[in-house]
PDB file of C-alpha atoms in Angstrom:
ATOM      1  CA  MET L 269      28.612 -14.099  11.063  1.00  0.00           C
ATOM      2  CA  THR L 270      25.081 -13.781  12.369  1.00  0.00           C
ATOM      3  CA  ASP L 271      23.563 -11.478  15.560  1.00  0.00           C
ATOM      4  CA  ARG L 272      23.166 -15.490  16.899  1.00  0.00           C
ATOM      5  CA  GLU L 273      26.163 -17.133  16.037  1.00  0.00           C
ATOM      6  CA  ASP L 274      27.906 -13.687  17.596  1.00  0.00           C
ATOM      7  CA  ARG L 275      25.687 -13.932  20.920  1.00  0.00           C
ATOM      8  CA  ALA L 276      26.789 -17.584  20.894  1.00  0.00           C
ATOM      9  CA  GLU L 277      30.554 -16.838  20.851  1.00  0.00           C
ATOM     10  CA  SER L 278      30.048 -13.815  23.878  1.00  0.00           C
ATOM     11  CA  VAL L 279      28.275 -16.473  25.843  1.00  0.00           C
ATOM     12  CA  GLU L 280      31.016 -18.821  25.371  1.00  0.00           C
ATOM     13  CA  SER L 281      33.768 -16.573  26.416  1.00  0.00           C
ATOM     14  CA  MET L 282      32.105 -15.795  29.662  1.00  0.00           C
ATOM     15  CA  GLU L 283      31.441 -19.344  29.985  1.00  0.00           C
ATOM     16  CA  GLN L 284      35.555 -20.414  29.101  1.00  0.00           C
ATOM     17  CA  LEU L 285      36.502 -17.806  31.680  1.00  0.00           C
ATOM     18  CA  ALA L 286      33.834 -19.488  34.217  1.00  0.00           C
ATOM     19  CA  VAL L 287      35.569 -22.893  33.770  1.00  0.00           C
ATOM     20  CA  VAL L 288      38.921 -22.230  33.722  1.00  0.00           C
ATOM     21  CA  TRP L 289      39.188 -19.574  36.281  1.00  0.00           C
ATOM     22  CA  ARG L 290      37.263 -22.335  38.205  1.00  0.00           C
ATOM     23  CA  ALA L 291      40.801 -25.000  37.742  1.00  0.00           C
ATOM     24  CA  MET L 292      43.354 -22.129  38.066  1.00  0.00           C
ATOM     25  CA  VAL L 293      41.723 -20.560  41.902  1.00  0.00           C
ATOM     26  CA  LEU L 294      41.301 -23.996  43.136  1.00  0.00           C
ATOM     27  CA  ASP L 295      44.438 -24.658  42.776  1.00  0.00           C
ATOM     28  CA  ARG L 296      45.837 -22.358  44.231  1.00  0.00           C
ATOM     29  CA  ASP L 297      43.256 -22.384  47.115  1.00  0.00           C
ATOM     30  CA  THR L 298      41.592 -25.603  47.532  1.00  0.00           C
ATOM     31  CA  ASP L 299      38.964 -22.978  50.490  1.00  0.00           C
ATOM     32  CA  ALA L 300      38.924 -20.531  47.376  1.00  0.00           C
ATOM     33  CA  ASP L 301      35.407 -19.120  47.156  1.00  0.00           C
ATOM     34  CA  VAL L 302      34.151 -20.151  44.006  1.00  0.00           C
ATOM     35  CA  ARG L 303      30.711 -19.772  43.876  1.00  0.00           C
ATOM     36  CA  ASP L 304      27.509 -19.475  40.698  1.00  0.00           C
ATOM     37  CA  LEU L 305      25.067 -17.088  42.089  1.00  0.00           C
ATOM     38  CA  PRO L 306      22.214 -15.907  40.132  1.00  0.00           C
ATOM     39  CA  GLY L 307      23.386 -13.378  37.792  1.00  0.00           C
ATOM     40  CA  ILE L 308      27.243 -13.978  39.223  1.00  0.00           C
ATOM     41  CA  ALA L 309      29.732 -16.385  38.547  1.00  0.00           C
ATOM     42  CA  VAL L 310      32.793 -15.861  41.928  1.00  0.00           C
ATOM     43  CA  ARG L 311      36.061 -17.335  40.914  1.00  0.00           C
ATOM     44  CA  TRP L 312      38.547 -15.207  44.151  1.00  0.00           C
ATOM     45  CA  ALA L 313      41.805 -17.135  45.196  1.00  0.00           C
ATOM     46  CA  ASP L 314      41.845 -13.733  47.487  1.00  0.00           C
ATOM     47  CA  CYS L 315      45.937 -14.429  46.937  1.00  0.00           C
ATOM     48  CA  ARG L 316      48.109 -11.390  45.766  1.00  0.00           C
ATOM     49  CA  PHE L 317      48.123 -12.085  41.990  1.00  0.00           C
ATOM     50  CA  ALA L 318      45.106 -10.221  41.096  1.00  0.00           C
ATOM     51  CA  PHE L 319      44.190 -12.582  37.788  1.00  0.00           C
ATOM     52  CA  TRP L 320      43.211 -14.553  40.409  1.00  0.00           C
ATOM     53  CA  ASN L 321      40.454 -12.750  42.080  1.00  0.00           C
ATOM     54  CA  CYS L 322      37.361 -12.546  39.019  1.00  0.00           C
ATOM     55  CA  VAL L 323      33.923 -12.089  39.787  1.00  0.00           C
ATOM     56  CA  THR L 324      31.861 -11.775  36.139  1.00  0.00           C
ATOM     57  CA  LEU L 325      28.535 -11.509  35.643  1.00  0.00           C
ATOM     58  CA  THR L 326      26.421 -13.970  33.409  1.00  0.00           C
ATOM     59  CA  ASP L 327      22.842 -12.993  32.928  1.00  0.00           C
ATOM     60  CA  VAL L 328      21.971 -12.243  29.251  1.00  0.00           C
ATOM     61  CA  ASP L 329      19.908  -9.551  28.064  1.00  0.00           C
ATOM     62  CA  ALA L 330      20.050  -8.050  30.993  1.00  0.00           C
ATOM     63  CA  ASP L 331      18.074  -4.726  31.766  1.00  0.00           C
ATOM     64  CA  PRO L 332      19.889  -1.272  32.704  1.00  0.00           C
ATOM     65  CA  ALA L 333      18.504  -2.529  36.814  1.00  0.00           C
ATOM     66  CA  LEU L 334      19.114  -6.190  36.843  1.00  0.00           C
ATOM     67  CA  VAL L 335      23.067  -4.769  35.809  1.00  0.00           C
ATOM     68  CA  GLN L 336      22.949  -1.744  38.261  1.00  0.00           C
ATOM     69  CA  GLU L 337      21.887  -4.675  41.375  1.00  0.00           C
ATOM     70  CA  ARG L 338      24.308  -7.349  39.677  1.00  0.00           C
ATOM     71  CA  LEU L 339      27.079  -4.724  39.948  1.00  0.00           C
ATOM     72  CA  GLY L 340      26.140  -3.784  43.619  1.00  0.00           C
ATOM     73  CA  GLN L 341      25.795  -7.022  44.729  1.00  0.00           C
ATOM     74  CA  ALA L 342      29.610  -7.556  42.729  1.00  0.00           C
ATOM     75  CA  ALA L 343      31.228  -4.564  44.143  1.00  0.00           C
ATOM     76  CA  ASP L 344      29.849  -5.725  47.962  1.00  0.00           C
ATOM     77  CA  ILE L 345      31.664  -9.065  47.183  1.00  0.00           C
ATOM     78  CA  MET L 346      35.003  -7.364  46.188  1.00  0.00           C
ATOM     79  CA  ARG L 347      34.884  -5.729  49.189  1.00  0.00           C
ATOM     80  CA  ALA L 348      34.542  -8.322  51.452  1.00  0.00           C
ATOM     81  CA  LYS L 349      37.929  -9.893  50.146  1.00  0.00           C
ATOM     82  CA  ARG L 350      41.473  -8.973  51.909  1.00  0.00           C
ATOM     83  CA  HIS L 351      43.252  -8.803  48.386  1.00  0.00           C
ATOM     84  CA  PRO L 352      41.976  -6.954  44.950  1.00  0.00           C
ATOM     85  CA  GLY L 353      40.820  -8.502  42.541  1.00  0.00           C
ATOM     86  CA  PHE L 354      38.528  -7.567  39.209  1.00  0.00           C
ATOM     87  CA  LEU L 355      35.068  -7.400  37.994  1.00  0.00           C
ATOM     88  CA  TRP L 356      35.240  -9.132  34.314  1.00  0.00           C
ATOM     89  CA  LEU L 357      32.237  -7.250  32.523  1.00  0.00           C
ATOM     90  CA  PHE L 358      31.482  -9.284  28.926  1.00  0.00           C
ATOM     91  CA  GLU L 359      29.710  -6.581  27.252  1.00  0.00           C
ATOM     92  CA  ASP L 360      27.788  -8.415  24.721  1.00  0.00           C
ATOM     93  CA  LEU L 361      25.711  -9.881  27.339  1.00  0.00           C
ATOM     94  CA  LEU L 362      24.518  -6.809  27.986  1.00  0.00           C
ATOM     95  CA  GLY L 363      21.004  -5.458  26.736  1.00  0.00           C
ATOM     96  CA  ASP L 364      21.549  -2.343  24.259  1.00  0.00           C
ATOM     97  CA  GLU L 365      19.869  -0.298  27.068  1.00  0.00           C
ATOM     98  CA  ALA L 366      22.512  -1.135  29.650  1.00  0.00           C
ATOM     99  CA  ARG L 367      25.097  -1.481  27.618  1.00  0.00           C
ATOM    100  CA  ALA L 368      25.278   1.968  26.745  1.00  0.00           C
ATOM    101  CA  GLY L 369      25.241   3.602  30.386  1.00  0.00           C
ATOM    102  CA  VAL L 370      27.348   0.809  32.349  1.00  0.00           C
ATOM    103  CA  ARG L 371      29.849   2.831  32.893  1.00  0.00           C
ATOM    104  CA  THR L 372      28.350   5.426  35.097  1.00  0.00           C
ATOM    105  CA  ALA L 373      26.031   2.336  36.719  1.00  0.00           C
ATOM    106  CA  ALA L 374      29.275   0.518  36.893  1.00  0.00           C
ATOM    107  CA  GLU L 375      30.976   3.671  38.634  1.00  0.00           C
ATOM    108  CA  GLU L 376      27.278   3.924  41.069  1.00  0.00           C
ATOM    109  CA  ALA L 377      28.439   0.682  42.242  1.00  0.00           C
ATOM    110  CA  GLY L 378      31.938   2.066  43.832  1.00  0.00           C
ATOM    111  CA  LEU L 379      33.734   0.457  40.639  1.00  0.00           C
ATOM    112  CA  GLU L 380      35.936   2.399  38.298  1.00  0.00           C
ATOM    113  CA  TYR L 381      37.147   1.101  34.747  1.00  0.00           C
ATOM    114  CA  ALA L 382      40.338  -0.345  35.282  1.00  0.00           C
ATOM    115  CA  PHE L 383      41.511  -1.793  31.373  1.00  0.00           C
ATOM    116  CA  PRO L 384      39.719  -3.685  28.259  1.00  0.00           C
ATOM    117  CA  GLY L 385      40.064  -6.575  26.753  1.00  0.00           C
ATOM    118  CA  THR L 386      38.144  -8.617  24.103  1.00  0.00           C
ATOM    119  CA  GLY L 387      36.913 -12.417  24.016  1.00  0.00           C
ATOM    120  CA  MET L 388      38.430 -14.572  20.686  1.00  0.00           C
ATOM    121  CA  ALA L 389      37.894 -17.893  19.688  1.00  0.00           C
ATOM    122  CA  GLY L 390      38.336 -20.157  16.582  1.00  0.00           C
ATOM    123  CA  ASP L 391      37.883 -23.578  15.044  1.00  0.00           C
ATOM    124  CA  ILE L 392      42.160 -23.327  14.235  1.00  0.00           C
ATOM    125  CA  LEU L 393      43.596 -26.252  15.412  1.00  0.00           C
ATOM    126  CA  PRO L 394      45.700 -27.967  14.606  1.00  0.00           C
ATOM    127  CA  LEU L 395      48.415 -25.590  13.297  1.00  0.00           C
ATOM    128  CA  PRO L 396      51.520 -26.447  12.109  1.00  0.00           C
ATOM    129  CA  GLU L 397      54.729 -26.749  14.413  1.00  0.00           C
ATOM    130  CA  PRO L 398      55.932 -23.425  15.053  1.00  0.00           C
ATOM    131  CA  SER L 399      59.183 -22.066  15.575  1.00  0.00           C
ATOM    132  CA  HIS L 400      61.498 -18.806  15.801  1.00  0.00           C
ATOM    133  CA  PRO L 401      64.683 -18.441  14.557  1.00  0.00           C
ATOM    134  CA  ASP L 402      65.345 -16.796  18.125  1.00  0.00           C
ATOM    135  CA  LEU L 403      63.747 -19.301  20.045  1.00  0.00           C
ATOM    136  CA  THR L 404      63.847 -22.789  21.701  1.00  0.00           C
ATOM    137  CA  PHE L 405      60.335 -23.795  23.666  1.00  0.00           C
ATOM    138  CA  VAL L 406      60.305 -25.648  26.868  1.00  0.00           C
ATOM    139  CA  ARG L 407      58.171 -27.010  28.998  1.00  0.00           C
ATOM    140  CA  VAL L 408      56.662 -25.970  32.230  1.00  0.00           C
ATOM    141  CA  THR L 409      57.171 -29.121  34.953  1.00  0.00           C
ATOM    142  CA  THR L 410      59.742 -27.409  37.201  1.00  0.00           C
ATOM    143  CA  GLU L 411      59.298 -25.307  40.119  1.00  0.00           C
ATOM    144  CA  GLU L 412      62.544 -23.094  38.341  1.00  0.00           C
ATOM    145  CA  HIS L 413      59.944 -22.559  35.425  1.00  0.00           C
ATOM    146  CA  VAL L 414      56.762 -21.959  36.990  1.00  0.00           C
ATOM    147  CA  ARG L 415      58.446 -18.826  38.984  1.00  0.00           C
ATOM    148  CA  ALA L 416      60.222 -17.763  35.578  1.00  0.00           C
ATOM    149  CA  TYR L 417      55.982 -18.426  34.404  1.00  0.00           C
ATOM    150  CA  ALA L 418      55.022 -16.116  36.948  1.00  0.00           C
ATOM    151  CA  ASP L 419      57.915 -13.134  36.690  1.00  0.00           C
ATOM    152  CA  LEU L 420      57.391 -13.200  33.009  1.00  0.00           C
ATOM    153  CA  ASN L 421      54.059 -12.225  33.650  1.00  0.00           C
ATOM    154  CA  SER L 422      54.842 -10.261  36.259  1.00  0.00           C
ATOM    155  CA  ARG L 423      56.806  -8.191  34.040  1.00  0.00           C
ATOM    156  CA  ALA L 424      54.517  -7.979  31.043  1.00  0.00           C
ATOM    157  CA  TYR L 425      51.305  -6.638  33.733  1.00  0.00           C
ATOM    158  CA  GLY L 426      53.385  -4.118  35.673  1.00  0.00           C
ATOM    159  CA  PHE L 427      52.783  -6.160  38.945  1.00  0.00           C
ATOM    160  CA  PRO L 428      55.558  -7.259  41.777  1.00  0.00           C
ATOM    161  CA  LEU L 429      57.706 -10.089  41.045  1.00  0.00           C
ATOM    162  CA  GLU L 430      56.162 -11.753  44.419  1.00  0.00           C
ATOM    163  CA  ASP L 431      52.289 -11.491  42.746  1.00  0.00           C
ATOM    164  CA  GLY L 432      52.696 -12.941  40.068  1.00  0.00           C
ATOM    165  CA  ARG L 433      54.484 -16.123  42.210  1.00  0.00           C
ATOM    166  CA  ASP L 434      52.167 -15.716  45.375  1.00  0.00           C
ATOM    167  CA  GLY L 435      49.200 -16.884  42.073  1.00  0.00           C
ATOM    168  CA  LEU L 436      51.574 -19.497  40.367  1.00  0.00           C
ATOM    169  CA  LEU L 437      54.262 -21.030  42.735  1.00  0.00           C
ATOM    170  CA  GLY L 438      53.617 -24.429  43.841  1.00  0.00           C
ATOM    171  CA  SER L 439      51.006 -25.105  41.255  1.00  0.00           C
ATOM    172  CA  ALA L 440      50.402 -28.912  40.044  1.00  0.00           C
ATOM    173  CA  LEU L 441      48.283 -27.656  37.491  1.00  0.00           C
ATOM    174  CA  TRP L 442      50.680 -25.352  36.460  1.00  0.00           C
ATOM    175  CA  LYS L 443      53.210 -28.200  36.009  1.00  0.00           C
ATOM    176  CA  HIS L 444      50.895 -31.753  34.959  1.00  0.00           C
ATOM    177  CA  GLN L 445      48.067 -30.794  33.507  1.00  0.00           C
ATOM    178  CA  VAL L 446      48.388 -26.559  31.505  1.00  0.00           C
ATOM    179  CA  HIS L 447      50.450 -27.180  28.327  1.00  0.00           C
ATOM    180  CA  ALA L 448      52.687 -24.118  29.516  1.00  0.00           C
ATOM    181  CA  TYR L 449      55.727 -23.147  26.983  1.00  0.00           C
ATOM    182  CA  LEU L 450      58.330 -21.162  27.982  1.00  0.00           C
ATOM    183  CA  GLY L 451      60.491 -19.539  24.798  1.00  0.00           C
ATOM    184  CA  LEU L 452      64.263 -18.624  26.018  1.00  0.00           C
ATOM    185  CA  ARG L 453      66.171 -16.584  23.957  1.00  0.00           C
ATOM    186  CA  ASP L 454      69.955 -17.860  25.049  1.00  0.00           C
ATOM    187  CA  GLY L 455      68.795 -20.038  27.100  1.00  0.00           C
ATOM    188  CA  VAL L 456      66.805 -17.172  28.984  1.00  0.00           C
ATOM    189  CA  PRO L 457      63.130 -16.983  29.622  1.00  0.00           C
ATOM    190  CA  VAL L 458      61.559 -14.245  27.297  1.00  0.00           C
ATOM    191  CA  ALA L 459      57.450 -15.022  26.416  1.00  0.00           C
ATOM    192  CA  CYS L 460      55.333 -17.639  27.378  1.00  0.00           C
ATOM    193  CA  ALA L 461      51.985 -19.253  27.256  1.00  0.00           C
ATOM    194  CA  GLY L 462      49.782 -21.895  28.026  1.00  0.00           C
ATOM    195  CA  THR L 463      46.594 -24.012  26.643  1.00  0.00           C
ATOM    196  CA  VAL L 464      44.630 -26.021  29.041  1.00  0.00           C
ATOM    197  CA  GLU L 465      41.575 -28.159  28.384  1.00  0.00           C
ATOM    198  CA  ALA L 466      38.193 -26.609  29.080  1.00  0.00           C
ATOM    199  CA  GLU L 467      34.763 -28.009  27.862  1.00  0.00           C
ATOM    200  CA  GLY L 468      35.887 -29.387  24.800  1.00  0.00           C
ATOM    201  CA  ARG L 469      38.178 -26.571  23.982  1.00  0.00           C
ATOM    202  CA  LEU L 470      41.705 -25.837  24.630  1.00  0.00           C
ATOM    203  CA  PHE L 471      41.423 -22.157  26.380  1.00  0.00           C
ATOM    204  CA  VAL L 472      44.779 -19.711  26.039  1.00  0.00           C
ATOM    205  CA  VAL L 473      46.148 -18.614  29.196  1.00  0.00           C
ATOM    206  CA  LEU L 474      48.630 -15.897  30.533  1.00  0.00           C
ATOM    207  CA  VAL L 475      50.422 -14.960  27.806  1.00  0.00           C
ATOM    208  CA  ALA L 476      53.956 -12.453  28.561  1.00  0.00           C
ATOM    209  CA  THR L 477      56.384 -11.042  26.966  1.00  0.00           C
ATOM    210  CA  SER L 478      59.484  -9.249  28.960  1.00  0.00           C
ATOM    211  CA  PRO L 479      59.171  -5.609  28.515  1.00  0.00           C
ATOM    212  CA  ASP L 480      62.701  -6.237  27.342  1.00  0.00           C
ATOM    213  CA  TRP L 481      62.149  -8.062  23.855  1.00  0.00           C
ATOM    214  CA  GLN L 482      58.778  -7.497  22.843  1.00  0.00           C
ATOM    215  CA  ARG L 483      57.633  -6.575  19.535  1.00  0.00           C
ATOM    216  CA  ARG L 484      59.779  -9.193  17.731  1.00  0.00           C
ATOM    217  CA  GLY L 485      56.849 -12.099  17.737  1.00  0.00           C
ATOM    218  CA  TYR L 486      57.987 -14.045  20.751  1.00  0.00           C
ATOM    219  CA  GLY L 487      54.608 -14.060  22.008  1.00  0.00           C
ATOM    220  CA  GLU L 488      53.258 -15.153  18.648  1.00  0.00           C
ATOM    221  CA  ALA L 489      55.486 -18.145  18.510  1.00  0.00           C
ATOM    222  CA  VAL L 490      55.262 -19.562  22.579  1.00  0.00           C
ATOM    223  CA  THR L 491      51.303 -19.374  21.793  1.00  0.00           C
ATOM    224  CA  ARG L 492      51.106 -21.122  18.979  1.00  0.00           C
ATOM    225  CA  LYS L 493      53.660 -23.482  20.830  1.00  0.00           C
ATOM    226  CA  ALA L 494      51.156 -23.959  23.191  1.00  0.00           C
ATOM    227  CA  LEU L 495      48.445 -24.289  20.965  1.00  0.00           C
ATOM    228  CA  TYR L 496      50.107 -26.865  19.277  1.00  0.00           C
ATOM    229  CA  GLU L 497      51.145 -29.160  21.732  1.00  0.00           C
ATOM    230  CA  GLY L 498      48.095 -28.260  23.353  1.00  0.00           C
ATOM    231  CA  SER L 499      46.423 -29.556  20.291  1.00  0.00           C
ATOM    232  CA  ARG L 500      48.400 -32.506  20.173  1.00  0.00           C
ATOM    233  CA  ALA L 501      47.512 -34.008  23.203  1.00  0.00           C
ATOM    234  CA  THR L 502      43.663 -33.426  23.269  1.00  0.00           C
ATOM    235  CA  GLY L 503      42.749 -33.560  19.920  1.00  0.00           C
ATOM    236  CA  LEU L 504      40.740 -30.525  20.094  1.00  0.00           C
ATOM    237  CA  THR L 505      40.391 -27.929  17.390  1.00  0.00           C
ATOM    238  CA  ARG L 506      38.558 -25.059  18.668  1.00  0.00           C
ATOM    239  CA  ALA L 507      40.398 -22.624  20.685  1.00  0.00           C
ATOM    240  CA  THR L 508      39.197 -19.566  22.922  1.00  0.00           C
ATOM    241  CA  LEU L 509      40.714 -16.649  24.826  1.00  0.00           C
ATOM    242  CA  HIS L 510      40.895 -13.319  25.943  1.00  0.00           C
ATOM    243  CA  ALA L 511      42.829 -10.991  24.806  1.00  0.00           C
ATOM    244  CA  THR L 512      44.194  -7.509  26.232  1.00  0.00           C
ATOM    245  CA  GLU L 513      44.528  -4.645  24.212  1.00  0.00           C
ATOM    246  CA  ALA L 514      48.348  -5.473  23.919  1.00  0.00           C
ATOM    247  CA  GLY L 515      47.775  -8.934  22.688  1.00  0.00           C
ATOM    248  CA  ALA L 516      44.622  -8.728  20.323  1.00  0.00           C
ATOM    249  CA  PRO L 517      46.408  -7.547  16.676  1.00  0.00           C
ATOM    250  CA  VAL L 518      48.332 -10.975  17.337  1.00  0.00           C
ATOM    251  CA  TYR L 519      45.817 -13.463  17.903  1.00  0.00           C
ATOM    252  CA  PRO L 520      43.920 -12.502  14.003  1.00  0.00           C
ATOM    253  CA  ARG L 521      47.288 -13.643  13.004  1.00  0.00           C
ATOM    254  CA  ILE L 522      46.807 -17.707  14.077  1.00  0.00           C
ATOM    255  CA  GLY L 523      43.432 -17.396  13.166  1.00  0.00           C
ATOM    256  CA  PHE L 524      40.951 -16.227  16.332  1.00  0.00           C
ATOM    257  CA  ARG L 525      38.178 -14.123  15.741  1.00  0.00           C
ATOM    258  CA  PRO L 526      37.373 -11.584  18.139  1.00  0.00           C
ATOM    259  CA  ASN L 527      33.989 -11.572  19.987  1.00  0.00           C
ATOM    260  CA  SER L 528      32.508  -9.147  23.484  1.00  0.00           C
ATOM    261  CA  PRO L 529      34.473  -6.289  24.412  1.00  0.00           C
ATOM    262  CA  ILE L 530      35.121  -7.150  27.810  1.00  0.00           C
ATOM    263  CA  HIS L 531      35.496  -4.369  30.625  1.00  0.00           C
ATOM    264  CA  PHE L 532      37.778  -4.751  34.083  1.00  0.00           C
ATOM    265  CA  TYR L 533      37.279  -3.074  36.806  1.00  0.00           C
ATOM    266  CA  ALA L 534      38.463  -2.703  40.001  1.00  0.00           C
ATOM    267  CA  LEU L 535      36.839  -1.279  43.548  1.00  0.00           C
ATOM    268  CA  LYS L 536      37.579   2.447  43.651  1.00  0.00           C
ATOM    269  CA  GLN L 537      40.396   3.837  45.933  1.00  0.00           C
TER     270      GLN L 537
END
């Protein structure tokens, strides 16, 4: 892949975040802070589910001075909110000099590094219909399903159960527009994944496996199910996602290719 193609996929990754998170936070709260400022996209539901409280930088090839300015602006936005969230920083969008000093610049802005991620994409669809010998798949269509989906994410990411529920309970989007699936083992939800249409792509969102049932292929199986059903419903052939460090080894097995590293920052405590 050429550098130009690499950069295009990194821009795509950032833009997919902005598109999908607009829908997610407005589903959570129709009065959510959804703004496209110069160089900054705000997607902030200001709820207890920290993933729905998001700011990201949108400049391409910004120099150190501009990145420093944007980080300060992003931190100010985050300080004005009731609930904590994250700045998502797509490393490959930064200029070379800014990239080398971004960790220091973030600290000077009052931010601290939280955890890593990776943007991924691929022209991988359609996939064959998935199966797993331990699992049955159920589409999320009821409030009980949504609660199970929220709880799996809270357990997998170390959030209190009420935080995940605050982000998802009552959602019409997750019951009707997201191709969201639970993987059940002996009738008990142990893994989940969803896909949602986003500007000609399927975006994979909120994949989680119960900590008691990890490393059995459950996350991969339910992700394949969400992709299979999403592609079958929409006809789309390209998919994107943002992987956590734990999930990153799974997705290349499905066909995804990494693009930009993502750095998550929180406000300093």
